[in-house]
N, CA and C of each residue as an Amber inpcrd file, in Angstrom:
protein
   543
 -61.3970000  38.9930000 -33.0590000 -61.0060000  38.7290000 -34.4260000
 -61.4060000  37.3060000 -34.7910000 -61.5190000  37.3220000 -35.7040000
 -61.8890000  35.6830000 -36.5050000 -60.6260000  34.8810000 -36.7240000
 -60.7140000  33.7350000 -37.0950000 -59.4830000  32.9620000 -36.5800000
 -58.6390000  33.2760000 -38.0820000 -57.4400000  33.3640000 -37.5200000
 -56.7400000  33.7410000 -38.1450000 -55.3640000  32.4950000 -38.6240000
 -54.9760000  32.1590000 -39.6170000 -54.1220000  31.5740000 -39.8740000
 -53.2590000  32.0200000 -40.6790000 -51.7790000  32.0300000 -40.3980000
 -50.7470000  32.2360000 -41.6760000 -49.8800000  30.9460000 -41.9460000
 -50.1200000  30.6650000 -43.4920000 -49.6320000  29.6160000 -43.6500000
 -48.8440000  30.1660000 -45.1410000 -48.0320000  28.9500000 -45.6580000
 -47.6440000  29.2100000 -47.0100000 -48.6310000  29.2070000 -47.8700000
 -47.9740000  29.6860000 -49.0440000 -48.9910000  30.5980000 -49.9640000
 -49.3700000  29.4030000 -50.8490000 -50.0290000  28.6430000 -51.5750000
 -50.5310000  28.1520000 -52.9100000 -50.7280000  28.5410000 -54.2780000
 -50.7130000  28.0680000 -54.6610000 -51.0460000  29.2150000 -56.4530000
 -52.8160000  29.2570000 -56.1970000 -53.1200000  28.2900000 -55.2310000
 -54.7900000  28.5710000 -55.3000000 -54.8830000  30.1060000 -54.3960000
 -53.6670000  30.1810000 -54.1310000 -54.0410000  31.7480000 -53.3890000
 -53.9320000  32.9340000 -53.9970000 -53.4120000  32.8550000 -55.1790000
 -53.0380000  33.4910000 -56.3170000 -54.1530000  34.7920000 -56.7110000
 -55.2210000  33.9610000 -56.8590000 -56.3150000  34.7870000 -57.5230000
 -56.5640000  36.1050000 -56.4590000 -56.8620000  35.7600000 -55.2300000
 -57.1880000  36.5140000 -54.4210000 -56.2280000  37.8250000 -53.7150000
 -54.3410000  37.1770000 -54.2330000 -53.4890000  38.1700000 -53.9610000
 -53.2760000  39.3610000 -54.7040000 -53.8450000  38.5490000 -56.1440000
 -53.8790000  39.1120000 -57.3980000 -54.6830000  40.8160000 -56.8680000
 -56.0710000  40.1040000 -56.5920000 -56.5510000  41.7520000 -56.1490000
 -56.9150000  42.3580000 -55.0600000 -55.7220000  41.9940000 -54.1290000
 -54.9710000  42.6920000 -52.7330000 -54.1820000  43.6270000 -53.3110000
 -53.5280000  42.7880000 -54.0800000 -52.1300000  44.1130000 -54.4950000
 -52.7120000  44.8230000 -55.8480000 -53.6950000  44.8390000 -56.6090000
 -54.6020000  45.6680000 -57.6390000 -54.6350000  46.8890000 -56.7250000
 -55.4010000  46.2440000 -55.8580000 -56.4550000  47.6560000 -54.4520000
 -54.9090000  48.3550000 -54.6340000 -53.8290000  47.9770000 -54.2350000
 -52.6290000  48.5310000 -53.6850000 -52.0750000  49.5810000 -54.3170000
 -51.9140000  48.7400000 -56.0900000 -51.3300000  49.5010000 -57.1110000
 -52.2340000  50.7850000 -57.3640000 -53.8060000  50.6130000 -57.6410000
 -54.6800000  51.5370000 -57.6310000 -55.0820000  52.6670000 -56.9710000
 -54.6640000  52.5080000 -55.6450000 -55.3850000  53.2230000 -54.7660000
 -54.2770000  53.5260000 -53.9970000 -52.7680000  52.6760000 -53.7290000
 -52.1150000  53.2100000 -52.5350000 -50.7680000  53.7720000 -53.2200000
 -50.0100000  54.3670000 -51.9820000 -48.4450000  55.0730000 -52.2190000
 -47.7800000  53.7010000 -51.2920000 -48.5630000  52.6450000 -50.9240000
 -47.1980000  51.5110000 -50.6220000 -46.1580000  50.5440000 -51.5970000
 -46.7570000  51.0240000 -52.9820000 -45.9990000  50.2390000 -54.4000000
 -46.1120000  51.3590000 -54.9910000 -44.6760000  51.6820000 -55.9120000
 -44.6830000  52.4570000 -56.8790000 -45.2610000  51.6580000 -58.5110000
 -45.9380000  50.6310000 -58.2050000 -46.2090000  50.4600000 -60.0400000
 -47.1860000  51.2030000 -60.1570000 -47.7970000  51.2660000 -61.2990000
 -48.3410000  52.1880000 -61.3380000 -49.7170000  51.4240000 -62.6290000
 -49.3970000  50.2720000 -63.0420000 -50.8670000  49.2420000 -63.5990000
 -50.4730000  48.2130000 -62.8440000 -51.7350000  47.1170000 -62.5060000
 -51.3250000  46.4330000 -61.8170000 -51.2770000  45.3090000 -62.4940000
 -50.1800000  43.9980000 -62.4280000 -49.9470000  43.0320000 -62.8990000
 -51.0360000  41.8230000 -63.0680000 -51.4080000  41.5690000 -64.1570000
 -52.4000000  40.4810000 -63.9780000 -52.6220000  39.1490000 -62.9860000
 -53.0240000  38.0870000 -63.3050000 -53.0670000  37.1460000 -62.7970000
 -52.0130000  36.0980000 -63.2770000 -51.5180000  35.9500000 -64.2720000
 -50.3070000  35.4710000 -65.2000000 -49.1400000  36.0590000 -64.2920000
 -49.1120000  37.2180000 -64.6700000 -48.0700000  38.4320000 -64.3520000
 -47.8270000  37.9870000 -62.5100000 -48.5920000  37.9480000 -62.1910000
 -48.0920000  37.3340000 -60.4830000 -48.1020000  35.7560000 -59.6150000
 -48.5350000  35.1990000 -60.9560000 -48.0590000  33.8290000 -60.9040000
 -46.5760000  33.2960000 -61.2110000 -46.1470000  33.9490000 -61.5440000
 -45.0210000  33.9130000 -62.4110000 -44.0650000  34.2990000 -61.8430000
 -44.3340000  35.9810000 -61.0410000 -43.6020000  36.6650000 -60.1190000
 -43.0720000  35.6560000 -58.7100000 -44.4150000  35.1190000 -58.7350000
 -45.0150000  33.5110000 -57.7430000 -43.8040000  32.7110000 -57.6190000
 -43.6050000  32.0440000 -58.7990000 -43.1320000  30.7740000 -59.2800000
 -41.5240000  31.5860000 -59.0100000 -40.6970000  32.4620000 -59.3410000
 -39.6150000  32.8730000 -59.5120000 -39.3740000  32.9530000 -57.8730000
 -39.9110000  33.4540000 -56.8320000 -39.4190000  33.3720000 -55.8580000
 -39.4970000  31.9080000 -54.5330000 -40.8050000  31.3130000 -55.2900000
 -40.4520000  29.6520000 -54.9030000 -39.4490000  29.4280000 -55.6650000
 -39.3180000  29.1740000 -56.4600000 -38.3730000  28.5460000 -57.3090000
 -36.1900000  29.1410000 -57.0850000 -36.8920000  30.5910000 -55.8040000
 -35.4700000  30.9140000 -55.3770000 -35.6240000  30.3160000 -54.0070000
 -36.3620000  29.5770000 -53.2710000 -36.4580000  29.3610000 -51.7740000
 -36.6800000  30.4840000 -51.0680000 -37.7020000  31.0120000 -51.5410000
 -37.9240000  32.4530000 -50.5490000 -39.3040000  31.7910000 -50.2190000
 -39.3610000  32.6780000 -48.5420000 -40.6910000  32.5830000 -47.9980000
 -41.6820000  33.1370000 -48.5510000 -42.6860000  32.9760000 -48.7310000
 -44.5230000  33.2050000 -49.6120000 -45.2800000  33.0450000 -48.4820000
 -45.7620000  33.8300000 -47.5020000 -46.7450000  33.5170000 -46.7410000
 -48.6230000  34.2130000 -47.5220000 -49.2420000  33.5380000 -46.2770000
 -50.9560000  34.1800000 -46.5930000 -51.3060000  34.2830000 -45.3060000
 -52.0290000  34.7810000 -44.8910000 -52.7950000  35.3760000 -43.9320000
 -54.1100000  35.2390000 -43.9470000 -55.0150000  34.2520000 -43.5920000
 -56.6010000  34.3340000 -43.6630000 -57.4380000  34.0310000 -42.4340000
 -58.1240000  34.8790000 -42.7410000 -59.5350000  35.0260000 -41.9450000
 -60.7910000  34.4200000 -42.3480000 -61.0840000  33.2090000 -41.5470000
 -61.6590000  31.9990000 -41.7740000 -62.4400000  31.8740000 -43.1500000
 -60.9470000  30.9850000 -43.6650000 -60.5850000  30.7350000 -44.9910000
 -60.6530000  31.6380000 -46.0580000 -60.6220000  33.0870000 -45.7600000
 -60.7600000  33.8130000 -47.1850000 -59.3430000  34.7520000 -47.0040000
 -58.5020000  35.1050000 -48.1260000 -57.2190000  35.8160000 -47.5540000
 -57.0830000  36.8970000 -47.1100000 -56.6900000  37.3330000 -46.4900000
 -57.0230000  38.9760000 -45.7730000 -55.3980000  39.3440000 -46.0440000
 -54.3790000  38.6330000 -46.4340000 -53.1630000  39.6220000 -46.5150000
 -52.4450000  38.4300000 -47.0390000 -50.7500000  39.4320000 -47.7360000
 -49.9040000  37.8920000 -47.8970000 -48.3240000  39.1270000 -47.2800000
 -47.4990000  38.1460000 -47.7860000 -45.8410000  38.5050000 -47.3270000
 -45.1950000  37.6250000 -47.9530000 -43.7480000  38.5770000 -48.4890000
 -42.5480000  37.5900000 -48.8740000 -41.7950000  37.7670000 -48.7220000
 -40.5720000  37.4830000 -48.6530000 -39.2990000  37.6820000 -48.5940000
 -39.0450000  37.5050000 -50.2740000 -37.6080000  38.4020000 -50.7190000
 -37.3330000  38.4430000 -52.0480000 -35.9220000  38.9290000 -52.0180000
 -34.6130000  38.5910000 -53.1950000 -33.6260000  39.3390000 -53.1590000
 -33.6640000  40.5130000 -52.9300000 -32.7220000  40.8290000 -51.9290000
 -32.5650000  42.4240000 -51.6080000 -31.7810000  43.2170000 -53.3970000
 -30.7340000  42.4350000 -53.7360000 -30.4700000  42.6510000 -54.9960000
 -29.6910000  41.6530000 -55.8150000 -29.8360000  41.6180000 -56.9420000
 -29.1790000  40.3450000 -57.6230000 -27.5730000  40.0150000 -57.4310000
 -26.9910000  40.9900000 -57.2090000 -25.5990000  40.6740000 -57.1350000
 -25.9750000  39.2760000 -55.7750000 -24.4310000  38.3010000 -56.0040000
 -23.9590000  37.3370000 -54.8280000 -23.8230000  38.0400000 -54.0520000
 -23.2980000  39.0270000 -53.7550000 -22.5170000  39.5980000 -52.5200000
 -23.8460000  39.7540000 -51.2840000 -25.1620000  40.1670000 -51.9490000
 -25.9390000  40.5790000 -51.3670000 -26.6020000  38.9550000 -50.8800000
 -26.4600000  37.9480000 -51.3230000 -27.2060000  36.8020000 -50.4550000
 -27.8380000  36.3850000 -49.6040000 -27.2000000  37.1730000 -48.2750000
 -27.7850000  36.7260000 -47.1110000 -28.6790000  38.2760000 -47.0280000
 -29.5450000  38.6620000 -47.4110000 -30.1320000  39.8250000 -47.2840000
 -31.2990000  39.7920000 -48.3620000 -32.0380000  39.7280000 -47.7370000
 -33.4500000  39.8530000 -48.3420000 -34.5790000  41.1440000 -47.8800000
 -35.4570000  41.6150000 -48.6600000 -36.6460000  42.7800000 -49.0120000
 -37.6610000  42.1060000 -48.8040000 -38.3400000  42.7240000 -47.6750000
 -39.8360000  41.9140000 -46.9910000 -40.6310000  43.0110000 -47.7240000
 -41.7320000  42.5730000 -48.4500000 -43.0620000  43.0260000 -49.1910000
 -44.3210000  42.5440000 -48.0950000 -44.7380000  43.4080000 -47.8170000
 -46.7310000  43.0750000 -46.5500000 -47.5060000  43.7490000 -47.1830000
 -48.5010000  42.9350000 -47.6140000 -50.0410000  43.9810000 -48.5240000
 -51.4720000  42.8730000 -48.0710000 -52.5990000  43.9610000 -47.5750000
 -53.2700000  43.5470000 -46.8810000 -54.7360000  44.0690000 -47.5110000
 -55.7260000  43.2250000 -47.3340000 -56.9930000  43.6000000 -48.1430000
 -57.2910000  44.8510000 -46.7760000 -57.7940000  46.2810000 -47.6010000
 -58.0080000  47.7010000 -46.8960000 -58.9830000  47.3200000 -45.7710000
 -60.0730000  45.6910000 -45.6440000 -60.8780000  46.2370000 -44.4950000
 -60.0440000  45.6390000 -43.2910000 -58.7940000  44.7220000 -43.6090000
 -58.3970000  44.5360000 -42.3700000 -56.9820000  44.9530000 -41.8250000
 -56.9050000  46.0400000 -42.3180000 -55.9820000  47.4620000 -41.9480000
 -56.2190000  47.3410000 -40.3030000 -55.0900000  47.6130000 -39.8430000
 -55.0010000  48.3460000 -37.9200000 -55.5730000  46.8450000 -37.3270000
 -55.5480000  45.4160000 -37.8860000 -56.0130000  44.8630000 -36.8490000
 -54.7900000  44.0790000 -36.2660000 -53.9380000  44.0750000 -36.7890000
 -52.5250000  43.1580000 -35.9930000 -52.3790000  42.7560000 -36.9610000
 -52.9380000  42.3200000 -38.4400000 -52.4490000  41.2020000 -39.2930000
 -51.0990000  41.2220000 -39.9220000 -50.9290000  42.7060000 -40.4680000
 -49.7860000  42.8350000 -41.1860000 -48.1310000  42.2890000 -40.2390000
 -48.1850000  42.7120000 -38.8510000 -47.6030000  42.8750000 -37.7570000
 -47.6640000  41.0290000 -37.3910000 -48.6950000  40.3040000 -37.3020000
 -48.5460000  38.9260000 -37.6420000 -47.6260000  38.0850000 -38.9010000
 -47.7460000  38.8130000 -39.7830000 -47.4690000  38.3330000 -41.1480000
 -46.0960000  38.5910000 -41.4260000 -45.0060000  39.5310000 -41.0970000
 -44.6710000  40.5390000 -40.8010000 -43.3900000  39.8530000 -39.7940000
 -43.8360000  39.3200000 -38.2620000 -42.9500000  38.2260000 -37.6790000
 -42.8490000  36.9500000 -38.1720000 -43.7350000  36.1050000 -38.9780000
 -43.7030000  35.1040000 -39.3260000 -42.4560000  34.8870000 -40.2320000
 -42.7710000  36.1420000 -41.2760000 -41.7490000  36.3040000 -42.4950000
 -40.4390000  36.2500000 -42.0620000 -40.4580000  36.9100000 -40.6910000
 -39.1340000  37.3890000 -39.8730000 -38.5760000  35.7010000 -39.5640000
 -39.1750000  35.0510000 -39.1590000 -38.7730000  33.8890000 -38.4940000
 -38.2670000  32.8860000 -39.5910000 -39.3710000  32.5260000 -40.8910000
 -39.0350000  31.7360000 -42.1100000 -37.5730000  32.4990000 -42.8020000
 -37.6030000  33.6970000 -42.1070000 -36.2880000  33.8120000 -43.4270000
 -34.5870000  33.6560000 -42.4810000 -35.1190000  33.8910000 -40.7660000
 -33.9850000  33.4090000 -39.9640000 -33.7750000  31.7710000 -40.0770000
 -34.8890000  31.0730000 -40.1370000 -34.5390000  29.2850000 -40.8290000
 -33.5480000  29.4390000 -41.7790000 -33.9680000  30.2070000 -42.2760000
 -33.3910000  29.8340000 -43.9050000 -31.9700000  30.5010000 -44.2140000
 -31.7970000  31.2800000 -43.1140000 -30.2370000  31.4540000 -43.0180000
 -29.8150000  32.9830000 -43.1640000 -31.1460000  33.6890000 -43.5370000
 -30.7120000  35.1100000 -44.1460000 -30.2570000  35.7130000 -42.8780000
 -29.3300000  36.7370000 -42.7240000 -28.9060000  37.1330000 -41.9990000
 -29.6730000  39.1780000 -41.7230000 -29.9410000  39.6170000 -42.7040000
 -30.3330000  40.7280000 -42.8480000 -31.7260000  40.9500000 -43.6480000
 -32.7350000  41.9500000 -42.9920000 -33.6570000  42.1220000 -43.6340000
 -34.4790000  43.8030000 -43.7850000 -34.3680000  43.8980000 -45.5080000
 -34.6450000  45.6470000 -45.7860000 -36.3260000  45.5320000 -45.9370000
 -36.2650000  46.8850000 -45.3190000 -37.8260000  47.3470000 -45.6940000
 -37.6810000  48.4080000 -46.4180000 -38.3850000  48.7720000 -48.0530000
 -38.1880000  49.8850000 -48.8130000 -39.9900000  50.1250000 -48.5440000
 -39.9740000  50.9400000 -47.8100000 -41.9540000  51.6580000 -47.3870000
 -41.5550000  52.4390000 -48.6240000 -43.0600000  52.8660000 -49.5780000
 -43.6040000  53.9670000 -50.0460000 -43.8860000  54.2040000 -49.5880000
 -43.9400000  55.8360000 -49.6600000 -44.3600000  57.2190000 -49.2010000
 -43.8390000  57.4340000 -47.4830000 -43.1630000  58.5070000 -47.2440000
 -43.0390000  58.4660000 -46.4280000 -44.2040000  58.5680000 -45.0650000
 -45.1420000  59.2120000 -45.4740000 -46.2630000  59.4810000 -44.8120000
 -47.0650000  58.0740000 -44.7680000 -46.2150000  56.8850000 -45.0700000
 -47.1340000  55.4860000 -44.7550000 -46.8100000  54.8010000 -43.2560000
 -47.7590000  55.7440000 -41.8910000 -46.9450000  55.8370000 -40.6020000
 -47.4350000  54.1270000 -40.4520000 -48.6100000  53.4590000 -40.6290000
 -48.8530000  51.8980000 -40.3850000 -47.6770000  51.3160000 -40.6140000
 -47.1660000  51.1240000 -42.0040000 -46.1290000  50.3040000 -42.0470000
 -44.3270000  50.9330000 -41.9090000 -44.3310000  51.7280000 -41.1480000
 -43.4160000  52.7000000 -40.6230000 -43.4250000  51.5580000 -39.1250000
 -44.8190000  51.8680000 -38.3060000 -44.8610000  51.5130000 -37.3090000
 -45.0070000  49.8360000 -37.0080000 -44.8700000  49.3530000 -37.6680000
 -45.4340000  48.0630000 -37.7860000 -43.7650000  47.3570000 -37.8990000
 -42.8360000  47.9830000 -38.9550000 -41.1750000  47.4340000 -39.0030000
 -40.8950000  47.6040000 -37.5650000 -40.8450000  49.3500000 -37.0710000
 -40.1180000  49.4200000 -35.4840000 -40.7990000  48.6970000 -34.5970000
 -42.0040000  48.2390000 -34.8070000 -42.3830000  47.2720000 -33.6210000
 -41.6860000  45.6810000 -33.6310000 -41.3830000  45.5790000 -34.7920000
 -40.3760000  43.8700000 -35.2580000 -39.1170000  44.2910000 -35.0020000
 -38.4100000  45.5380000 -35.1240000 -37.4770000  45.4080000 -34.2780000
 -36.7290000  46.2470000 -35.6350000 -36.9300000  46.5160000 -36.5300000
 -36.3520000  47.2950000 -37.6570000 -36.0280000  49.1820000 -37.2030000
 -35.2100000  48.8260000 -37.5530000 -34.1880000  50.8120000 -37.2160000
 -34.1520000  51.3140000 -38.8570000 -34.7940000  52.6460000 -38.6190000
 -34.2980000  53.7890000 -39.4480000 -33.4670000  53.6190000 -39.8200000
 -32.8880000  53.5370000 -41.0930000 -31.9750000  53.8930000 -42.0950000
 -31.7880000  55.1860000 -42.7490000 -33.0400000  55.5790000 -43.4810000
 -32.7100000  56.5760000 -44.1470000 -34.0020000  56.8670000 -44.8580000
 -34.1570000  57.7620000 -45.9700000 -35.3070000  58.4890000 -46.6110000
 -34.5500000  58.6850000 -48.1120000 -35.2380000  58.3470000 -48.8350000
 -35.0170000  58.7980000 -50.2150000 -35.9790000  59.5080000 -50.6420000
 -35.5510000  61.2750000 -50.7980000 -36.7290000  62.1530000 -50.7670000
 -37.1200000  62.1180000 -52.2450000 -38.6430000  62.0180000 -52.6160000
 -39.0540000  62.9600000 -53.8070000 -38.2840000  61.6390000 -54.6520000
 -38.2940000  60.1450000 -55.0850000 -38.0620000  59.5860000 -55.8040000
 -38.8280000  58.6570000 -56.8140000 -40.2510000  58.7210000 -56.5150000
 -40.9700000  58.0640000 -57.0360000 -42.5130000  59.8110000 -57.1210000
 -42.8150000  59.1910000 -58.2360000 -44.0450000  59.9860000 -58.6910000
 -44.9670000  58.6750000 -59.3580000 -46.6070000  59.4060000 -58.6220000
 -47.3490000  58.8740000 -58.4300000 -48.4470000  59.4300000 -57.8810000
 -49.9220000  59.3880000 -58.9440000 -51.1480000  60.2820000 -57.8770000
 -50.9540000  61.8000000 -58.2090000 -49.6260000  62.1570000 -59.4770000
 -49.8180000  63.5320000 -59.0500000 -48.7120000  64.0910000 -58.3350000
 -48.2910000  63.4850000 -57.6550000 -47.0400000  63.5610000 -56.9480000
 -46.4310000  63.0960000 -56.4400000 -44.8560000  63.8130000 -55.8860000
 -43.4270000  62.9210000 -55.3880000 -43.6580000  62.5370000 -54.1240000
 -43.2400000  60.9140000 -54.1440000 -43.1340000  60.4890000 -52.4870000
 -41.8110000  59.9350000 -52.9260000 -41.8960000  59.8190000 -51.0380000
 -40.2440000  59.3200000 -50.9960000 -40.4270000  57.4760000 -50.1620000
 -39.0890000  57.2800000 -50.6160000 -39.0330000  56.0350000 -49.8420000
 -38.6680000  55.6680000 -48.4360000 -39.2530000  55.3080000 -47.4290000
 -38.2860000  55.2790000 -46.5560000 -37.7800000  53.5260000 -46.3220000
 -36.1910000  53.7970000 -45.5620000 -35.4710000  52.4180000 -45.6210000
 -35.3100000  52.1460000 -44.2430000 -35.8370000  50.9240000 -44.5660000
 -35.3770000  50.5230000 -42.7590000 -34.7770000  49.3160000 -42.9820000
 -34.0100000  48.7050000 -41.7810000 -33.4940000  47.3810000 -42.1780000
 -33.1550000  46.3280000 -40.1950000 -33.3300000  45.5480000 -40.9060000
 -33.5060000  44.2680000 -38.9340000 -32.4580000  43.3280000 -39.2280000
 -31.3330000  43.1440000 -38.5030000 -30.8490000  42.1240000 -38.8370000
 -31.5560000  40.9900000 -38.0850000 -31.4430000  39.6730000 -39.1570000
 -32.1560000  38.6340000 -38.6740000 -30.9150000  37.4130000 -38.3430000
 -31.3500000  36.5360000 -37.0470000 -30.2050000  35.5800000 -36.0060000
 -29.1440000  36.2730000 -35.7680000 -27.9960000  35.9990000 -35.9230000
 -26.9660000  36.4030000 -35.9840000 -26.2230000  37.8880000 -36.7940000
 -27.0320000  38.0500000 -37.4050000 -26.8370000  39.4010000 -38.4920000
 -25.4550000  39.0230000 -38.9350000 -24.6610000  40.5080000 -38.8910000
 -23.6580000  40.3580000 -39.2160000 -22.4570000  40.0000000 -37.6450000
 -22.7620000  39.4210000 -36.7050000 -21.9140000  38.9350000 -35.8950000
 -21.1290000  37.8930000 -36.0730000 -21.3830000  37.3390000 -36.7550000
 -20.7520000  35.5940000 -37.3240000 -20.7980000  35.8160000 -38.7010000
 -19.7260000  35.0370000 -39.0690000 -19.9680000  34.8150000 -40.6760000
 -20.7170000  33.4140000 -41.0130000 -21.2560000  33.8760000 -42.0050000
 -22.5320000  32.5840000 -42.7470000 -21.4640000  31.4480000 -42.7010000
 -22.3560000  30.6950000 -42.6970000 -22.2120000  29.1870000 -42.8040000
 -21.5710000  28.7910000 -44.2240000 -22.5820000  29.4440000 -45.1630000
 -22.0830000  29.0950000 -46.5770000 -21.5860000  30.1990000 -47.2640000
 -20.3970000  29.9390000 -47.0590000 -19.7520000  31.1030000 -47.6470000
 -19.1650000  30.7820000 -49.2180000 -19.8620000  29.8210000 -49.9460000
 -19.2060000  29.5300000 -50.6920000 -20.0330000  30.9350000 -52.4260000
 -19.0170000  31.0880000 -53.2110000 -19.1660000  32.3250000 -54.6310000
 -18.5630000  33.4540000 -53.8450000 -17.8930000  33.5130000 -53.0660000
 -17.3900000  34.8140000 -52.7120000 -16.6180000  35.3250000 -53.5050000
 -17.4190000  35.7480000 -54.9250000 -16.5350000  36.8670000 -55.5680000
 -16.5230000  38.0250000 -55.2720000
């Protein structure tokens, strides 16, 4: 493989994530949108999750991006805080080479710094066995299947849920326990 680096993301990385996740929206069952967001439209998306302290990684293969990853609220309520939704999307020619699975632990590690205690994976389609296989190799357990909830292509896929607790999970209580409404 060519040398590979994952580092944080830039807005100069922007352009190029822009049409990683196009290929994605267009062509795959791993996102249910269904047009894909411009270059505005995911700068922005960009800026909202720096601007929450979430991890933004990139992934490149000597210097051009071959994949990115983030961590993002699992859901807006407080209660949910320490629990964050890992997103991995990878340009199609460097599918099956380890990258996602690189990108993937990194995310795992920046978001145990940062204190999160729990981390969900919502896969499209259930028949998406790469990134099926790629969570249980980081250490993520089956949850569950949400059959037939998204349409797309023509037809119903389902979601599947997996979830890893990250450091401590739920064995200890957080540090900052402070908004506990």
């Amino acid at each position: 493989m060519s040398s590979l680096e994952i580092r944080p993301t830039t807005a100069a990385d922007l352009p190029s994530i822009t049409e990683i996740y196009e290929h994605a929206v267009r062509f795959g069952t791993a996102t249910f949108e269904l047009i894909p967001p411009d270059l505005p439209e995911m700068t922005r998306r960009f800026r909202a999750l720096m601007d929450g302290g979430f991890p933004y990684l990139v992934a490149t293969l000597d210097g051009s991006v071959a994949g990115y990853a983030y961590a993002s609220p699992y859901r807006p309520r407080p209660a949910y805080r320490f629990t964050v939704e890992n997103s991995v999307y990878l340009q199609p020619a460097v599918h099956r080479r380890g990258i996602g699975l690189q990108l993937l632990q990194q995310l795992i590690d920046e978001c145990e710094a940062r204190g999160y205690r729990q981390m969900i994976a919502v896969i499209g389609d259930s028949a998406n066995a790469g990134s099926i296989g790629v969570h249980r190799k980081c250490g993520f357990e089956m949850i569950g299947t949400h059959p037939n909830v998204g349409f797309k292509f023509g037809r119903w896929l389902d979601t599947v849920m997996m979830q890893r607790a990250l450091g401590e999970g739920a064995l200890t209580l957080p540090q900052d326990q402070a908004n506990q409404r």
